[in-house]
mmCIF file with all atom_site columns, C-alpha atoms in Angstrom:
data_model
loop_
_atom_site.group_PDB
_atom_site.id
_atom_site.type_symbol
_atom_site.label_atom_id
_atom_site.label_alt_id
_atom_site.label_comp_id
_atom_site.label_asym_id
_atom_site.label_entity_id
_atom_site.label_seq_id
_atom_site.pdbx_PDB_ins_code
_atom_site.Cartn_x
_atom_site.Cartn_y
_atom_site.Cartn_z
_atom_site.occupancy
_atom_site.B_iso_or_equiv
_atom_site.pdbx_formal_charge
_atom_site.auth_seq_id
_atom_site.auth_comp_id
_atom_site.auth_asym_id
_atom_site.auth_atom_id
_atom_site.pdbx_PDB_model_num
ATOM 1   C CA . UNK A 1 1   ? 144.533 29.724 98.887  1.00 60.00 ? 1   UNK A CA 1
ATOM 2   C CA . UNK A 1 2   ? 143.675 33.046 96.866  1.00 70.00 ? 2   UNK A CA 1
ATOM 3   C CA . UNK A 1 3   ? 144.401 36.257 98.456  1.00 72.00 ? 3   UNK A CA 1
ATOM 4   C CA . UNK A 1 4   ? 140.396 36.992 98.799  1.00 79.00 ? 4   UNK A CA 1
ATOM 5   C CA . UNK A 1 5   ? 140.418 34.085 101.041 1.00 86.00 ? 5   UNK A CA 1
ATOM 6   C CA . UNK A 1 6   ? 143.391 34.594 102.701 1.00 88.00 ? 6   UNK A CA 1
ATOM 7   C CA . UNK A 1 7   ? 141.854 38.016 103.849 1.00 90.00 ? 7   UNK A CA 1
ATOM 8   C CA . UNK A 1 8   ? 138.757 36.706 104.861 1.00 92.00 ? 8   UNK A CA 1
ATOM 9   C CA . UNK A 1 9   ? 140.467 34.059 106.948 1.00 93.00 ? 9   UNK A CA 1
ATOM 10  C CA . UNK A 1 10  ? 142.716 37.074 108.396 1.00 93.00 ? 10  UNK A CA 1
ATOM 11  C CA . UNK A 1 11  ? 140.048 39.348 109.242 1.00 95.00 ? 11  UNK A CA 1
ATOM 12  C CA . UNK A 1 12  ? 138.069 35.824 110.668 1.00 96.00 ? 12  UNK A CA 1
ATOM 13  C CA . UNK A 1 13  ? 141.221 35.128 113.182 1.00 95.00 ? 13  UNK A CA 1
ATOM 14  C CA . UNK A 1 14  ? 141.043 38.506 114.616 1.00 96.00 ? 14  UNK A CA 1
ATOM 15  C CA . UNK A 1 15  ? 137.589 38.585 115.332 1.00 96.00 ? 15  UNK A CA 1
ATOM 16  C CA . UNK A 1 16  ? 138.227 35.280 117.180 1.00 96.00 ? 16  UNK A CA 1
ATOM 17  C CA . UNK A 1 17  ? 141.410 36.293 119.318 1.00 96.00 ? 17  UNK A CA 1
ATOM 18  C CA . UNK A 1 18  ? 138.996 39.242 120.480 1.00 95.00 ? 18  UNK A CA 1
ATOM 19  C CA . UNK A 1 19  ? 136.513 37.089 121.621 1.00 95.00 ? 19  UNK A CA 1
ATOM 20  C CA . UNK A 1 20  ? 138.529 34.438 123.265 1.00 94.00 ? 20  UNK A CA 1
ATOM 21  C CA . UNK A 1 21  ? 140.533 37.218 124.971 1.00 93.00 ? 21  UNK A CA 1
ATOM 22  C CA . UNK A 1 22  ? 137.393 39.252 126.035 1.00 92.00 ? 22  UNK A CA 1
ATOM 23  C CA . UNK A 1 23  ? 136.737 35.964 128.142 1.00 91.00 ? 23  UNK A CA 1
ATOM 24  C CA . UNK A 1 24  ? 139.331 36.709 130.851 1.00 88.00 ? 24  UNK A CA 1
ATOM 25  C CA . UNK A 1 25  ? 138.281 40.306 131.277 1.00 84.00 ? 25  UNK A CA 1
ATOM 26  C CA . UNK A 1 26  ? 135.419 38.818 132.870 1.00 77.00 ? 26  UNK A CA 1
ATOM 27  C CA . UNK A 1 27  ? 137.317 37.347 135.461 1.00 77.00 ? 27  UNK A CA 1
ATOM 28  C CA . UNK A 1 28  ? 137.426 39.682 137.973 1.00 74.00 ? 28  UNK A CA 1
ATOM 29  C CA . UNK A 1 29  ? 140.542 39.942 140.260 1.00 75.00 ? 29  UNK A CA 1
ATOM 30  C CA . UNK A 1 30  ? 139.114 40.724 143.973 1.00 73.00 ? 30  UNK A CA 1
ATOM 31  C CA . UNK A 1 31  ? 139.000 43.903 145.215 1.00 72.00 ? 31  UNK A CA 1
ATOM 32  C CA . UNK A 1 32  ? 141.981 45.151 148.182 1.00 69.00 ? 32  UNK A CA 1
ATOM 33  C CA . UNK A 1 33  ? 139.127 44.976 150.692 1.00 71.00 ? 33  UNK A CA 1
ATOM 34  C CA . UNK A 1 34  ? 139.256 40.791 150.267 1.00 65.00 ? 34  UNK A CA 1
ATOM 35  C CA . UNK A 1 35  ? 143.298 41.128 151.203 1.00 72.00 ? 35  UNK A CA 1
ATOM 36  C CA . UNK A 1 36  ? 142.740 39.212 154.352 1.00 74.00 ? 36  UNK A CA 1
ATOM 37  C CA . UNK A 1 37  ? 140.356 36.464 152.450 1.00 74.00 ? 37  UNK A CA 1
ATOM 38  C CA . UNK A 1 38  ? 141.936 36.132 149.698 1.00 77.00 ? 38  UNK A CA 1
ATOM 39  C CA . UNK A 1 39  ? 142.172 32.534 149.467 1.00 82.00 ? 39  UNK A CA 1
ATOM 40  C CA . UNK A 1 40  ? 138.388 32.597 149.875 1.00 77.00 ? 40  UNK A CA 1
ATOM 41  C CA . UNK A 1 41  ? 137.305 34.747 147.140 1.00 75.00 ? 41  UNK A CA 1
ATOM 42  C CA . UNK A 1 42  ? 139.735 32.839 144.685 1.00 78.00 ? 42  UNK A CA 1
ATOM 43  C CA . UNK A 1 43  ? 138.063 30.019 145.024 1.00 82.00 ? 43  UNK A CA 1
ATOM 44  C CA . UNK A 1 44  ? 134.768 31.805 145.196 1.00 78.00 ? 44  UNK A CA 1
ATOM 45  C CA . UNK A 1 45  ? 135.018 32.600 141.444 1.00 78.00 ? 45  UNK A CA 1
ATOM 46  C CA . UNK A 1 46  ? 135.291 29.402 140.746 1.00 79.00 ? 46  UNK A CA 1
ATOM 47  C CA . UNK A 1 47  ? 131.860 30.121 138.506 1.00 81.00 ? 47  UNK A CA 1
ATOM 48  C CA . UNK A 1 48  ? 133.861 32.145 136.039 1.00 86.00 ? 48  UNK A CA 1
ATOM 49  C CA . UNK A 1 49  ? 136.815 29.810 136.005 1.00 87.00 ? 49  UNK A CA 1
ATOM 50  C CA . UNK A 1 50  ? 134.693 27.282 134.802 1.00 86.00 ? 50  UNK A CA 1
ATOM 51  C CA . UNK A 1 51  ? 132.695 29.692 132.366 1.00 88.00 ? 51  UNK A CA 1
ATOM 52  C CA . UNK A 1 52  ? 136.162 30.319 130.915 1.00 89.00 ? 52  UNK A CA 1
ATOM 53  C CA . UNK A 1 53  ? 137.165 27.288 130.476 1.00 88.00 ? 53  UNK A CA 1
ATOM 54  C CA . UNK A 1 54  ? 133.966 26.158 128.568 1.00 88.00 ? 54  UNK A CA 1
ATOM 55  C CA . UNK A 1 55  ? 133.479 29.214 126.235 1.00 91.00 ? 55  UNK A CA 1
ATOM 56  C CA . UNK A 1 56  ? 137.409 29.018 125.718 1.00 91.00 ? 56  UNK A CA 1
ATOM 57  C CA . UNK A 1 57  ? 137.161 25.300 124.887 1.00 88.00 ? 57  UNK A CA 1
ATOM 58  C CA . UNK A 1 58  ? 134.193 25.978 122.287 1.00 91.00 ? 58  UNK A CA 1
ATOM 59  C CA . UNK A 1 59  ? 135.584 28.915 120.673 1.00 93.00 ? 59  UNK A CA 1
ATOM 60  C CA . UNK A 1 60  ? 138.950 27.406 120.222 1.00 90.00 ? 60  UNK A CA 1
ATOM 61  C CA . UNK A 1 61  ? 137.340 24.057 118.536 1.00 88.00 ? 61  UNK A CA 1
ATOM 62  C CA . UNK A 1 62  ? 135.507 26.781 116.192 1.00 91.00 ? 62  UNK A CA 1
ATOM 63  C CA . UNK A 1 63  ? 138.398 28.555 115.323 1.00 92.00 ? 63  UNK A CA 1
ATOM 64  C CA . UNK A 1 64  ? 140.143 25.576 114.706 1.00 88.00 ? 64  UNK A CA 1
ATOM 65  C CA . UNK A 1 65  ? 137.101 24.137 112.542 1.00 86.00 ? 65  UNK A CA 1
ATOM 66  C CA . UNK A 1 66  ? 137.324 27.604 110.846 1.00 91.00 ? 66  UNK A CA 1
ATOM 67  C CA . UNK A 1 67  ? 140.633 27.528 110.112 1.00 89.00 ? 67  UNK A CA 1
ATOM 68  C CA . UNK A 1 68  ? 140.947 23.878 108.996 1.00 86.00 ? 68  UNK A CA 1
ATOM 69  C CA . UNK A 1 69  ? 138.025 24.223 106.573 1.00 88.00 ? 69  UNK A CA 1
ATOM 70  C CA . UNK A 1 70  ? 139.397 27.601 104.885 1.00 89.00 ? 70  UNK A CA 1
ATOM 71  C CA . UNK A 1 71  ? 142.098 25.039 103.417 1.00 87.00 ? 71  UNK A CA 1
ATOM 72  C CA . UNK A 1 72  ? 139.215 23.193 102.134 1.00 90.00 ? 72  UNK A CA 1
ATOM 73  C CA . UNK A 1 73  ? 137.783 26.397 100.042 1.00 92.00 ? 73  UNK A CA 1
ATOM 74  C CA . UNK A 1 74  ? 139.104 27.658 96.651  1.00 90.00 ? 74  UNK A CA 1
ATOM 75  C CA . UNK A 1 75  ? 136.870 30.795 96.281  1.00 91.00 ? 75  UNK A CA 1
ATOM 76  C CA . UNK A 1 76  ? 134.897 33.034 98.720  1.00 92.00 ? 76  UNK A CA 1
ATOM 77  C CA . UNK A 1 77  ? 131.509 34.755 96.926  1.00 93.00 ? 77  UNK A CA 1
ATOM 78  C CA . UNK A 1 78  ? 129.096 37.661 98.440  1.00 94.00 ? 78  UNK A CA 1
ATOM 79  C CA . UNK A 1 79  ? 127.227 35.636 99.740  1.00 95.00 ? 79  UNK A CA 1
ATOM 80  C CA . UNK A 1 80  ? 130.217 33.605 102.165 1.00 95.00 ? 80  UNK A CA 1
ATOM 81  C CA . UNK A 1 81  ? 131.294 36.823 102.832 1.00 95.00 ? 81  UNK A CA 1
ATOM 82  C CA . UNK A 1 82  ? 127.668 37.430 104.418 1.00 96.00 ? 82  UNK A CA 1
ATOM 83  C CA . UNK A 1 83  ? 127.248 33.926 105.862 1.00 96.00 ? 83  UNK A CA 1
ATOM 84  C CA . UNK A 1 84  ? 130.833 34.490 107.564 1.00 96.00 ? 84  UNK A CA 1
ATOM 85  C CA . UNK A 1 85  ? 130.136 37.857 109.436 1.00 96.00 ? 85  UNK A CA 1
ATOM 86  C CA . UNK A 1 86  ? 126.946 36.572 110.499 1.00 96.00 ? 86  UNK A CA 1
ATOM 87  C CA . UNK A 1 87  ? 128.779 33.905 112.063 1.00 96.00 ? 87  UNK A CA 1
ATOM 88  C CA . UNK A 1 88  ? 131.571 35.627 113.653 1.00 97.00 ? 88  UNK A CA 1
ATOM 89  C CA . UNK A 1 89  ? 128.906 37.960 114.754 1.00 97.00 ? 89  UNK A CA 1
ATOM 90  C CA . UNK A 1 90  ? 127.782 35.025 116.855 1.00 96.00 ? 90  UNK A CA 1
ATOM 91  C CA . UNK A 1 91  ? 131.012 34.330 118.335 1.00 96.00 ? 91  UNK A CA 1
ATOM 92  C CA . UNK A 1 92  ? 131.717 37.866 119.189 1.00 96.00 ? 92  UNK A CA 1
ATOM 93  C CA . UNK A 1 93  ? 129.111 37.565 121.502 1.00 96.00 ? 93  UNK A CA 1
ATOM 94  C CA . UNK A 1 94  ? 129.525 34.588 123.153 1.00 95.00 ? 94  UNK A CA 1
ATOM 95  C CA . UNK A 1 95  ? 131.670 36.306 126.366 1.00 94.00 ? 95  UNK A CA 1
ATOM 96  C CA . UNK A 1 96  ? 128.737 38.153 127.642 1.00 95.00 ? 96  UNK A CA 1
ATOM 97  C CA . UNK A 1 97  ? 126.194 35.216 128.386 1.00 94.00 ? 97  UNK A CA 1
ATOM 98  C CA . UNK A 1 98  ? 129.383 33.254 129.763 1.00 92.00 ? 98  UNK A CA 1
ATOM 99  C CA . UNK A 1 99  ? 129.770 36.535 131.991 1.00 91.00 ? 99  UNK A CA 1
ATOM 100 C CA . UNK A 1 100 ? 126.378 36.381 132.575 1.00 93.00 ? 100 UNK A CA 1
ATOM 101 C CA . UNK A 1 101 ? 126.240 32.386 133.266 1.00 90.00 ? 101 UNK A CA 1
ATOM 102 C CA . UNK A 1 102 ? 129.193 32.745 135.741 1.00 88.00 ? 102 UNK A CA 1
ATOM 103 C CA . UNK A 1 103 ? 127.918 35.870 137.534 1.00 88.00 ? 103 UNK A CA 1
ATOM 104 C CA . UNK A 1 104 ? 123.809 34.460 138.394 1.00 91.00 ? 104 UNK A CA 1
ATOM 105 C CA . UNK A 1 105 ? 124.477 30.421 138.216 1.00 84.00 ? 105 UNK A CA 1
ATOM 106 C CA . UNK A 1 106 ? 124.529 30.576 141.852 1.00 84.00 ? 106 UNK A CA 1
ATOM 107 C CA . UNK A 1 107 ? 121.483 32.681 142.293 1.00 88.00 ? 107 UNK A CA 1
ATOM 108 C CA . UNK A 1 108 ? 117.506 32.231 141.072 1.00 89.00 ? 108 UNK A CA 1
ATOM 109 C CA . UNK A 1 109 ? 118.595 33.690 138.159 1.00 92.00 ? 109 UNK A CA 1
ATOM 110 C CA . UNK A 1 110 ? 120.756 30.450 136.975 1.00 91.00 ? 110 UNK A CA 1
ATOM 111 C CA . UNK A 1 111 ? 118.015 29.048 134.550 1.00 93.00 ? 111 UNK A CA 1
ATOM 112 C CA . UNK A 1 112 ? 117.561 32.003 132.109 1.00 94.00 ? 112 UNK A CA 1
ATOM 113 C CA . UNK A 1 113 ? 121.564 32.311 132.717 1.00 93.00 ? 113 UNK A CA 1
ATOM 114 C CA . UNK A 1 114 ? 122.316 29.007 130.997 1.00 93.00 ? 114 UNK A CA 1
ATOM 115 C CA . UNK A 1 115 ? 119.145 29.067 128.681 1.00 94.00 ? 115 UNK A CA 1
ATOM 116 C CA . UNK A 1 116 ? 120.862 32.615 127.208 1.00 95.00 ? 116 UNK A CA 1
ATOM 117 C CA . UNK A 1 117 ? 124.023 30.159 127.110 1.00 94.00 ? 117 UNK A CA 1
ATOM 118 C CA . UNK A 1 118 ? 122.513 27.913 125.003 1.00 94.00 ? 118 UNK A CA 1
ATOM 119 C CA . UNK A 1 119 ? 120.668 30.242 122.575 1.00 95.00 ? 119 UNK A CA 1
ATOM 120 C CA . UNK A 1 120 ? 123.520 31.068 122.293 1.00 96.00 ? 120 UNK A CA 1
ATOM 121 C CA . UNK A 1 121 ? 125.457 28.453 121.030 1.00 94.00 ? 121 UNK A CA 1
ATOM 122 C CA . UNK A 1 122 ? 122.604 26.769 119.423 1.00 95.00 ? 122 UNK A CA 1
ATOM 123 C CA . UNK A 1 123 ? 122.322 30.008 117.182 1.00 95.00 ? 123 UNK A CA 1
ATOM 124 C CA . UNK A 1 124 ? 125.914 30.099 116.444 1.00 95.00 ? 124 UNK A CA 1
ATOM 125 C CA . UNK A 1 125 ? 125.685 26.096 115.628 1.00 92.00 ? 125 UNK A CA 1
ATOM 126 C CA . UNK A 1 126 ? 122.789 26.951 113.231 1.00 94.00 ? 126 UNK A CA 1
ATOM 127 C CA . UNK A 1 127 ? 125.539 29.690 111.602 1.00 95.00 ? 127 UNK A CA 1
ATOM 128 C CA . UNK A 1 128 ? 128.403 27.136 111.510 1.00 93.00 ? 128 UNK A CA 1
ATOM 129 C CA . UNK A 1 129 ? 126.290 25.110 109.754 1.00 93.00 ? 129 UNK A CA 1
ATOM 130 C CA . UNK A 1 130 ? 124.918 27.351 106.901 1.00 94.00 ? 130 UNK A CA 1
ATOM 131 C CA . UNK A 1 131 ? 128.270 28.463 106.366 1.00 94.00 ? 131 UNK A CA 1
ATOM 132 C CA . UNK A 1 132 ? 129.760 25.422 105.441 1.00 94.00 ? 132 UNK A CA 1
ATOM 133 C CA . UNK A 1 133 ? 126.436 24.237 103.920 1.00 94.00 ? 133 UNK A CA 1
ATOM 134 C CA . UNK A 1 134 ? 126.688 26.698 101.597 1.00 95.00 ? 134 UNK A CA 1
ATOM 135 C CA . UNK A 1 135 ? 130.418 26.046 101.010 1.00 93.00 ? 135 UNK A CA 1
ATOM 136 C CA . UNK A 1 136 ? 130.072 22.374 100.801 1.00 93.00 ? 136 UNK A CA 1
ATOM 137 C CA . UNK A 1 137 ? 126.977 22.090 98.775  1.00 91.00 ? 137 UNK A CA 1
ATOM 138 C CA . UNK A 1 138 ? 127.566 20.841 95.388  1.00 91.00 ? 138 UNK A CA 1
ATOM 139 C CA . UNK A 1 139 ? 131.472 21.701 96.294  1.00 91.00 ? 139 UNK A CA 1
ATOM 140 C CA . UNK A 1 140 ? 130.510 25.147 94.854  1.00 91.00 ? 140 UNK A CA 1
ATOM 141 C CA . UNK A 1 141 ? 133.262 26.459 97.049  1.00 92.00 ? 141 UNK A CA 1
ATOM 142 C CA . UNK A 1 142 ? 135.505 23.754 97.948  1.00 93.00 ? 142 UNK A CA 1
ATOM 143 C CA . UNK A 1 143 ? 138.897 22.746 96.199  1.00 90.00 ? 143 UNK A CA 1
ATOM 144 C CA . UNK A 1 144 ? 139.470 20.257 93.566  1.00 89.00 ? 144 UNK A CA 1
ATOM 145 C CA . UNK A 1 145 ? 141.617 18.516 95.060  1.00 88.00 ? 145 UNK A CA 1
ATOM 146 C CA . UNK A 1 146 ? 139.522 18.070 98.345  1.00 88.00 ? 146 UNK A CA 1
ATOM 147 C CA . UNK A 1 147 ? 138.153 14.425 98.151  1.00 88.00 ? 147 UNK A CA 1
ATOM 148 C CA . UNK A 1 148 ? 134.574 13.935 98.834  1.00 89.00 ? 148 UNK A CA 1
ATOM 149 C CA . UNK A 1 149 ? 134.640 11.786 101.462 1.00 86.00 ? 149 UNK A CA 1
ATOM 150 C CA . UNK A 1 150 ? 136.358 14.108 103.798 1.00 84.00 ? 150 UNK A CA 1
ATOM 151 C CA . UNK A 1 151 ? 133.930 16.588 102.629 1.00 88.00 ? 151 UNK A CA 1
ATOM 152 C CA . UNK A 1 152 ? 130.731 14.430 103.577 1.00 87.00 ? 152 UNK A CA 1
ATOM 153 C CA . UNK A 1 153 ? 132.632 13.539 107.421 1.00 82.00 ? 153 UNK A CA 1
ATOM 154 C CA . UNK A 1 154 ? 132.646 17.429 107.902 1.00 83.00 ? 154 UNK A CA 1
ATOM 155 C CA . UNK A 1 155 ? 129.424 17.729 107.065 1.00 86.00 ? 155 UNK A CA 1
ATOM 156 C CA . UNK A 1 156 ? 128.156 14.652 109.582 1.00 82.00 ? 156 UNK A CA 1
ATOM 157 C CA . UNK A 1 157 ? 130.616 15.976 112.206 1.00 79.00 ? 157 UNK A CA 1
ATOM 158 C CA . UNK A 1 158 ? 128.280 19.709 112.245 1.00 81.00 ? 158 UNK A CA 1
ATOM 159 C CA . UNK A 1 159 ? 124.758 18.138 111.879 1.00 82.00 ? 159 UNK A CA 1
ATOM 160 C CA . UNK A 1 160 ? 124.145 16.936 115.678 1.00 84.00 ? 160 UNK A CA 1
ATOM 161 C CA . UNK A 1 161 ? 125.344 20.622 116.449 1.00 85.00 ? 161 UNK A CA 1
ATOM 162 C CA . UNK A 1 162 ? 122.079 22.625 116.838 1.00 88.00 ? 162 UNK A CA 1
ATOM 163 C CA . UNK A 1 163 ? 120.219 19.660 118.364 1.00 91.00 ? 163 UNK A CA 1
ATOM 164 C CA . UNK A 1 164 ? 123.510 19.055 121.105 1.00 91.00 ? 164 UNK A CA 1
ATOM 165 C CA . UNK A 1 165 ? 122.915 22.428 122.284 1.00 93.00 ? 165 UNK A CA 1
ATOM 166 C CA . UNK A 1 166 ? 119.717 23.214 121.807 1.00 93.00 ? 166 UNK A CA 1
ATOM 167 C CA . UNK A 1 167 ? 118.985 19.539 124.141 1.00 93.00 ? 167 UNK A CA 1
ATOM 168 C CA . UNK A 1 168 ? 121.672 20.967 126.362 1.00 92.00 ? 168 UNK A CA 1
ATOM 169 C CA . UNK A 1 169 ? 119.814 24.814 126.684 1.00 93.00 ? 169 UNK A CA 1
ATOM 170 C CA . UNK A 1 170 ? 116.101 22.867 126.928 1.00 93.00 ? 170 UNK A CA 1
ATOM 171 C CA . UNK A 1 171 ? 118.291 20.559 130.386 1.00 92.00 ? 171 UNK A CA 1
ATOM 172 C CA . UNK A 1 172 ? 118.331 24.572 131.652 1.00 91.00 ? 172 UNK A CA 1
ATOM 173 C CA . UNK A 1 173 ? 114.467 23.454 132.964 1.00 91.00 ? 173 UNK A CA 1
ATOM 174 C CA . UNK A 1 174 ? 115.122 21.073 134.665 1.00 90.00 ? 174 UNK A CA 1
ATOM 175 C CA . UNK A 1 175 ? 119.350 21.443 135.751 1.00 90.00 ? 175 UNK A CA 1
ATOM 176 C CA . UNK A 1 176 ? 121.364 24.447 135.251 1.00 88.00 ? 176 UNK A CA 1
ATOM 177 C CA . UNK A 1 177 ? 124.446 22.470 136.540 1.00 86.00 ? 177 UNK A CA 1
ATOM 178 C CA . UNK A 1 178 ? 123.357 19.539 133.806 1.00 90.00 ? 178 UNK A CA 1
ATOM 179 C CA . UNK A 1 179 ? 123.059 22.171 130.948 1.00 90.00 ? 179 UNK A CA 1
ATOM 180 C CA . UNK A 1 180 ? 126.454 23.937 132.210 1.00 86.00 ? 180 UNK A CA 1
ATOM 181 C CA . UNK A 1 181 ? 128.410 20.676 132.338 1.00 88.00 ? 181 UNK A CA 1
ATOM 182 C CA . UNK A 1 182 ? 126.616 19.429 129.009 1.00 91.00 ? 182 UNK A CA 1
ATOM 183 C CA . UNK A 1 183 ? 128.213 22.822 127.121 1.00 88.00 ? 183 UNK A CA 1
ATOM 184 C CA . UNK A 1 184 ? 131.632 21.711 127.935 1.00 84.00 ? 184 UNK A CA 1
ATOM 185 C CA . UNK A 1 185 ? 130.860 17.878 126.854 1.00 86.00 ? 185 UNK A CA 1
ATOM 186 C CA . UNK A 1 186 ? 129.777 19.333 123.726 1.00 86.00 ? 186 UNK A CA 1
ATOM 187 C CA . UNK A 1 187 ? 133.002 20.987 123.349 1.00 78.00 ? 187 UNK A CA 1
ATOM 188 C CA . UNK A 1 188 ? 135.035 17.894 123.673 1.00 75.00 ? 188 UNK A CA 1
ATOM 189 C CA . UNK A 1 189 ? 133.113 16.056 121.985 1.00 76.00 ? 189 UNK A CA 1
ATOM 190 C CA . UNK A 1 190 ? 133.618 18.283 118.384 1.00 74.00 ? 190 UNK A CA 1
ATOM 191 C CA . UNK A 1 191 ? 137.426 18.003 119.426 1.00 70.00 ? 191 UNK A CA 1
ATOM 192 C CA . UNK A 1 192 ? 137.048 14.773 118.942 1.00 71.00 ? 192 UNK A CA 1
ATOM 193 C CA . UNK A 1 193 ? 135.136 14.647 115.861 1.00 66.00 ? 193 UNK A CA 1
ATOM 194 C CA . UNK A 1 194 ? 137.591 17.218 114.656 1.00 64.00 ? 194 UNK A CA 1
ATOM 195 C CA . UNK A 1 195 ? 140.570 14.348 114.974 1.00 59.00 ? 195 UNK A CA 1
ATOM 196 C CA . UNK A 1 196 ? 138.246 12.337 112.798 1.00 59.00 ? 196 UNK A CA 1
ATOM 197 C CA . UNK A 1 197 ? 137.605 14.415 110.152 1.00 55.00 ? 197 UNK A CA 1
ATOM 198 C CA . UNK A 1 198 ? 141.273 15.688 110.380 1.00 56.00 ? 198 UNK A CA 1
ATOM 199 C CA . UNK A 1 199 ? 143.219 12.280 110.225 1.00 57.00 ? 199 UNK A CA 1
ATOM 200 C CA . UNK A 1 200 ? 140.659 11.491 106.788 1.00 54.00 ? 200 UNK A CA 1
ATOM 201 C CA . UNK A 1 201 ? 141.772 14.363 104.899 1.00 53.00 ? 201 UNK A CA 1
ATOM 202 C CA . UNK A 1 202 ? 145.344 13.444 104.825 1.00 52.00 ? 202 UNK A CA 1
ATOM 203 C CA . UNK A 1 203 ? 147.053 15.485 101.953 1.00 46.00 ? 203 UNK A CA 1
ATOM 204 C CA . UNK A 1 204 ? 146.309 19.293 103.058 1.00 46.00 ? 204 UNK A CA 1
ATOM 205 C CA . UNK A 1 205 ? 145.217 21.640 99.426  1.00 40.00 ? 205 UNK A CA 1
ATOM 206 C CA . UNK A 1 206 ? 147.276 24.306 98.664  1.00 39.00 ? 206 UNK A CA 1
#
């Protein structure tokens, strides 16, 4: 790893431990008023528990997708510096519709809620993916040593991205619950493919 990519990788982990700690600030501990119901209004947040958990559980498999392919990459240019903020961009913003789902998923308001959810996501799936596009494509950024084949499971593993949450905004119509629950499926289900990918690529470039 060069120490241009070490930086960007640096600058990349702080913007993600701000986002995935902004997430608890949106959990709101109840006010003294609720001393005598406490019990109740614990459980009453149990919207932003679960909001929490989901964002948490996407943004950590992105960071760790993030980090794991920055061992891939030899050499950062202008334009994977621009491709890279516009992605972390994305991120940054992914604890206010969380706050947002968790706050009006109860109400009327719970089908724009999860459709700014997905947008969301979908958009920062879309970002994902150009970045290591543009990486990957004709290994003009990736490492020698990096064999192709883990190089083509990466790029399998982030194709279904933008359609899994786009499908998963789109169930907003007809389910908010089914488009909430589907975000978090989505998460486990790029842990997963992250083993996959992971256990192929064996021998780690330095």
């Amino acid at each position: 790893m060069t120490s241009q990519t070490a930086r960007l990788e640096a600058f990349s982990d702080g913007v993600f431990a701000i986002a995935i700690t902004l997430l608890i600030i949106e959990v709101h501990v109840p006010g003294h008023e609720h001393a005598e119901t406490l019990g109740h209004e614990l459980l009453r947040l149990w919207p932003s528990y679960l909001g929490y958990l989901t964002s948490f559980l996407t943004i950590g498999v992105m960071w760790i997708n993030h980090h794991y392919v920055f061992e891939l990459i030899a050499r950062v240019d202008r334009t994977m510096l621009l491709l890279n903020t516009l992605l972390l961009m994305m991120i940054a913003f992914v604890p206010f519709p969380t706050a947002v789902l968790a706050q009006f998923v109860e109400t009327d308001g719970a089908r724009a809620a999860a459709l700014l959810y997905g947008a969301t996501l979908t958009l920062t799936a879309l970002a994902f993916l150009a970045w290591w596009r543009y990486a990957s494509s004709g290994r003009r950024l990736i490492d020698e040593a990096v064999p192709d084949k883990a190089v083509e499971d990466i790029t399998r593993s982030y194709l279904p991205g933008t359609l899994l949450y786009g499908g998963a905004a789109l169930l907003a119509f007809v389910e908010p619950w089914a488009s909430a629950a589907a975000y978090l499926g989505i998460a486990g289900f790029y842990a997963l493919s992250l083993a996959q990918w992971r256990a192929r690529l064996g021998r780690r470039p330095r």
